[in-house]
Short mmCIF file of C-alpha atoms in Angstrom, two decimals:
data_model
loop_
_atom_site.label_atom_id
_atom_site.label_comp_id
_atom_site.label_asym_id
_atom_site.label_seq_id
_atom_site.Cartn_x
_atom_site.Cartn_y
_atom_site.Cartn_z
CA SER A 1 -0.16 0.12 0.25
CA ASP A 2 1.13 3.70 -0.18
CA LEU A 3 0.29 4.29 2.66
CA PHE A 4 2.65 1.60 4.17
CA VAL A 5 5.24 3.01 2.53
CA GLU A 6 4.78 6.87 3.18
CA ILE A 7 4.33 5.78 6.72
CA ALA A 8 7.97 4.05 6.61
CA TRP A 9 9.28 7.28 4.78
CA GLY A 10 7.90 9.20 7.35
CA LEU A 11 9.70 7.19 10.15
CA VAL A 12 12.94 8.08 8.64
CA LYS A 13 12.74 11.22 7.86
CA SER A 14 11.77 12.33 10.88
CA LYS A 15 15.10 10.86 12.36
CA GLN A 16 13.11 10.07 16.00
CA PRO A 17 12.65 6.48 16.87
CA PHE A 18 9.45 4.27 17.39
CA LEU A 19 8.03 1.75 18.03
CA TRP A 20 5.56 0.53 15.22
CA VAL A 21 2.99 -2.30 15.15
CA VAL A 22 3.20 -4.22 11.69
CA ARG A 23 -0.43 -7.03 11.39
CA LYS A 24 0.63 -10.33 9.48
CA LYS A 25 -1.03 -9.78 6.39
CA MET A 26 -2.28 -6.35 6.93
CA VAL A 27 -0.45 -5.39 4.18
CA ASN A 28 0.06 -7.11 1.10
CA GLY A 29 3.66 -8.27 1.04
CA SER A 30 4.52 -5.76 3.55
CA GLU A 31 7.65 -8.33 4.46
CA ASN A 32 9.23 -7.08 1.51
CA ALA A 33 6.82 -3.52 1.50
CA PHE A 34 9.62 -2.05 3.52
CA PRO A 35 12.44 0.36 2.03
CA SER A 36 15.25 -0.02 2.15
CA GLU A 37 16.85 3.15 4.01
CA PHE A 38 14.33 2.68 6.51
CA LEU A 39 15.54 -1.63 7.17
CA GLU A 40 18.76 -0.15 7.54
CA VAL A 41 17.88 2.52 10.62
CA VAL A 42 15.84 -0.62 12.33
CA ALA A 43 18.93 -2.58 11.81
CA ALA A 44 21.16 0.49 13.74
CA GLY A 45 17.97 0.60 16.44
CA LYS A 46 16.95 3.55 15.62
CA GLY A 47 13.52 1.81 14.97
CA HIS A 48 12.01 -1.58 15.79
CA VAL A 49 8.76 -3.26 13.63
CA VAL A 50 6.30 -5.83 15.55
CA THR A 51 3.88 -7.76 15.24
CA TRP A 52 2.38 -7.24 18.29
CA ALA A 53 2.78 -5.40 21.61
CA PRO A 54 0.22 -4.48 24.71
CA GLN A 55 -0.91 -1.64 23.53
CA GLU A 56 -1.96 -0.21 27.26
CA GLN A 57 1.26 -1.73 28.53
CA VAL A 58 3.63 0.15 25.39
CA LEU A 59 1.49 3.51 26.24
CA ALA A 60 2.03 3.26 30.04
CA HIS A 61 5.93 2.98 29.04
CA VAL A 62 7.91 6.56 30.21
CA ALA A 63 9.73 6.37 26.36
CA ILE A 64 6.87 6.89 24.75
CA GLY A 65 6.46 10.16 23.49
CA GLY A 66 3.48 10.19 21.12
CA PHE A 67 0.54 7.21 19.59
CA TRP A 68 -0.43 7.25 16.01
CA THR A 69 -3.83 6.14 16.04
CA HIS A 70 -6.76 5.63 14.06
CA CYS A 71 -8.89 7.05 16.93
CA GLY A 72 -11.10 4.69 18.13
CA TRP A 73 -12.60 5.28 21.10
CA ASN A 74 -10.62 2.31 22.80
CA SER A 75 -7.26 3.67 21.60
CA THR A 76 -8.35 7.14 22.61
CA MET A 77 -9.23 6.66 25.94
CA GLU A 78 -5.91 4.01 26.50
CA SER A 79 -3.77 6.94 25.05
CA ILE A 80 -5.48 9.93 27.52
CA CYS A 81 -5.83 7.44 30.95
CA GLU A 82 -1.58 7.33 29.60
CA GLY A 83 -1.06 10.54 29.15
CA VAL A 84 0.47 10.27 25.64
CA PRO A 85 -0.43 12.59 22.86
CA MET A 86 -1.75 11.26 19.36
CA ILE A 87 -1.18 11.28 15.91
CA CYS A 88 -4.63 11.01 14.23
CA LEU A 89 -5.67 9.25 11.02
CA PRO A 90 -9.18 8.03 11.44
CA LEU A 91 -10.65 6.02 9.02
CA PHE A 92 -14.61 5.74 9.58
CA ALA A 93 -17.09 5.65 11.92
CA ASP A 94 -17.12 7.22 15.14
CA GLN A 95 -13.24 7.59 14.55
CA THR A 96 -13.61 11.59 12.79
CA ILE A 97 -15.89 12.54 15.69
CA ASN A 98 -12.89 11.66 17.70
CA VAL A 99 -10.07 13.50 16.56
CA ARG A 100 -12.23 16.57 16.71
CA VAL A 101 -12.36 15.99 20.23
CA ILE A 102 -9.15 15.19 20.60
CA THR A 103 -7.16 17.46 18.21
CA ASP A 104 -9.60 21.15 18.90
CA ILE A 105 -11.24 20.24 22.64
CA LEU A 106 -8.68 18.29 24.37
CA GLY A 107 -5.90 19.77 22.40
CA VAL A 108 -3.97 16.08 22.65
CA GLY A 109 -3.03 15.34 19.21
CA LEU A 110 -2.81 16.49 15.52
CA GLN A 111 -4.95 15.06 12.13
CA LEU A 112 -3.44 13.86 9.79
CA GLU A 113 -5.34 14.26 6.36
CA LYS A 114 -6.55 11.49 4.26
CA GLY A 115 -3.46 9.85 2.57
CA PRO A 116 -0.77 12.15 4.25
CA ARG A 117 2.96 12.08 2.23
CA ARG A 118 5.79 10.92 4.33
CA ASP A 119 6.52 14.94 4.29
CA GLU A 120 3.31 15.62 6.13
CA ILE A 121 3.73 12.48 7.99
CA GLU A 122 7.39 13.28 8.47
CA MET A 123 5.81 16.95 9.94
CA ALA A 124 2.80 15.79 12.54
CA ILE A 125 6.26 13.53 13.72
CA ARG A 126 8.78 15.79 14.56
CA THR A 127 5.87 18.60 15.63
CA LEU A 128 5.26 15.82 18.52
CA MET A 129 8.24 14.59 19.63
CA VAL A 130 10.53 18.04 19.30
CA GLU A 131 8.51 21.04 19.28
CA GLU A 132 6.85 23.66 21.65
CA LYS A 133 3.47 22.56 19.97
CA GLY A 134 4.32 18.77 20.93
CA ARG A 135 5.67 20.23 24.22
CA GLN A 136 2.18 22.01 25.14
CA MET A 137 0.33 18.62 24.16
CA ARG A 138 2.04 16.19 26.30
CA GLN A 139 1.67 18.32 29.10
CA SER A 140 -2.15 18.97 28.13
CA ALA A 141 -1.91 14.96 28.00
CA ALA A 142 -0.34 14.60 31.54
CA VAL A 143 -3.61 16.76 32.87
CA LEU A 144 -5.85 14.41 31.34
CA LYS A 145 -4.25 11.68 32.87
CA GLU A 146 -4.65 13.09 36.47
CA LYS A 147 -7.75 13.90 35.75
CA ALA A 148 -8.62 9.88 34.15
CA LYS A 149 -6.64 8.79 37.33
CA ILE A 150 -9.38 11.01 39.57
CA CYS A 151 -12.32 9.43 37.82
CA LEU A 152 -11.11 6.03 37.93
CA ARG A 153 -10.07 5.45 41.56
CA GLU A 154 -12.67 4.59 44.28
CA GLY A 155 -14.78 6.72 44.56
CA GLY A 156 -14.30 8.77 41.13
CA SER A 157 -17.09 9.77 39.01
CA SER A 158 -16.35 6.23 36.38
CA HIS A 159 -16.30 4.15 39.12
CA GLU A 160 -19.46 5.32 40.14
CA SER A 161 -21.25 5.15 37.41
CA LEU A 162 -19.24 1.11 36.15
CA ASN A 163 -20.71 0.77 40.60
CA LYS A 164 -24.45 1.64 39.17
CA LEU A 165 -24.22 -0.57 36.16
CA THR A 166 -23.33 -3.26 38.11
CA ALA A 167 -26.07 -2.63 40.44
CA HIS A 168 -28.10 -2.17 38.05
CA ILE A 169 -27.26 -4.94 35.92
CA LEU A 170 -27.67 -7.63 39.00
CA SER A 171 -31.31 -6.38 40.18
CA PHE A 172 -32.32 -7.90 36.76
CA ALA A 173 -30.58 -11.48 37.73
CA ASN A 174 -32.54 -11.01 41.07
CA ALA A 175 -36.00 -9.45 39.48
CA LYS A 176 -35.69 -13.26 37.87
CA ARG A 177 -34.69 -15.05 41.10
CA THR A 178 -37.49 -14.18 43.19
CA THR A 179 -40.14 -14.84 40.10
CA SER A 180 -39.27 -17.61 39.14
#
């Protein structure tokens, strides 16, 4: 795929360390689709390509400075809960709405337009990782992480909402037992 090659070149040109998860068969012939200069960067230890990674654990690692995402809700929440700013490339459905929240409201992401070219990818990575705008996004993401912790801890709003939902669901089971 053209996008696959453009991402590879954008990563190389950004001169930033990276971890790229490329699932097997995600791109036809992906094993052979990497540009040679990209493979040299990986061989030099400046980047890693894997077929799978535990996303939440990766996002929680202190070495992670940004996250390229399609902006699905789970990935968005995981990134926010770990305080990691995002490079966003939404594909469809709720992702296009989520990206507006991430970029325009929360200020913790940069949006790439559909079919980005290597220079745009390089610029987004460099903006996120080395520019003042990226530093500001990391600060905003850190603030959101702390707010999420408050909501998720015992007594927090998310914790309480989950308890209420659980109690509501259990009430159906209890009601069924009493009528049987």
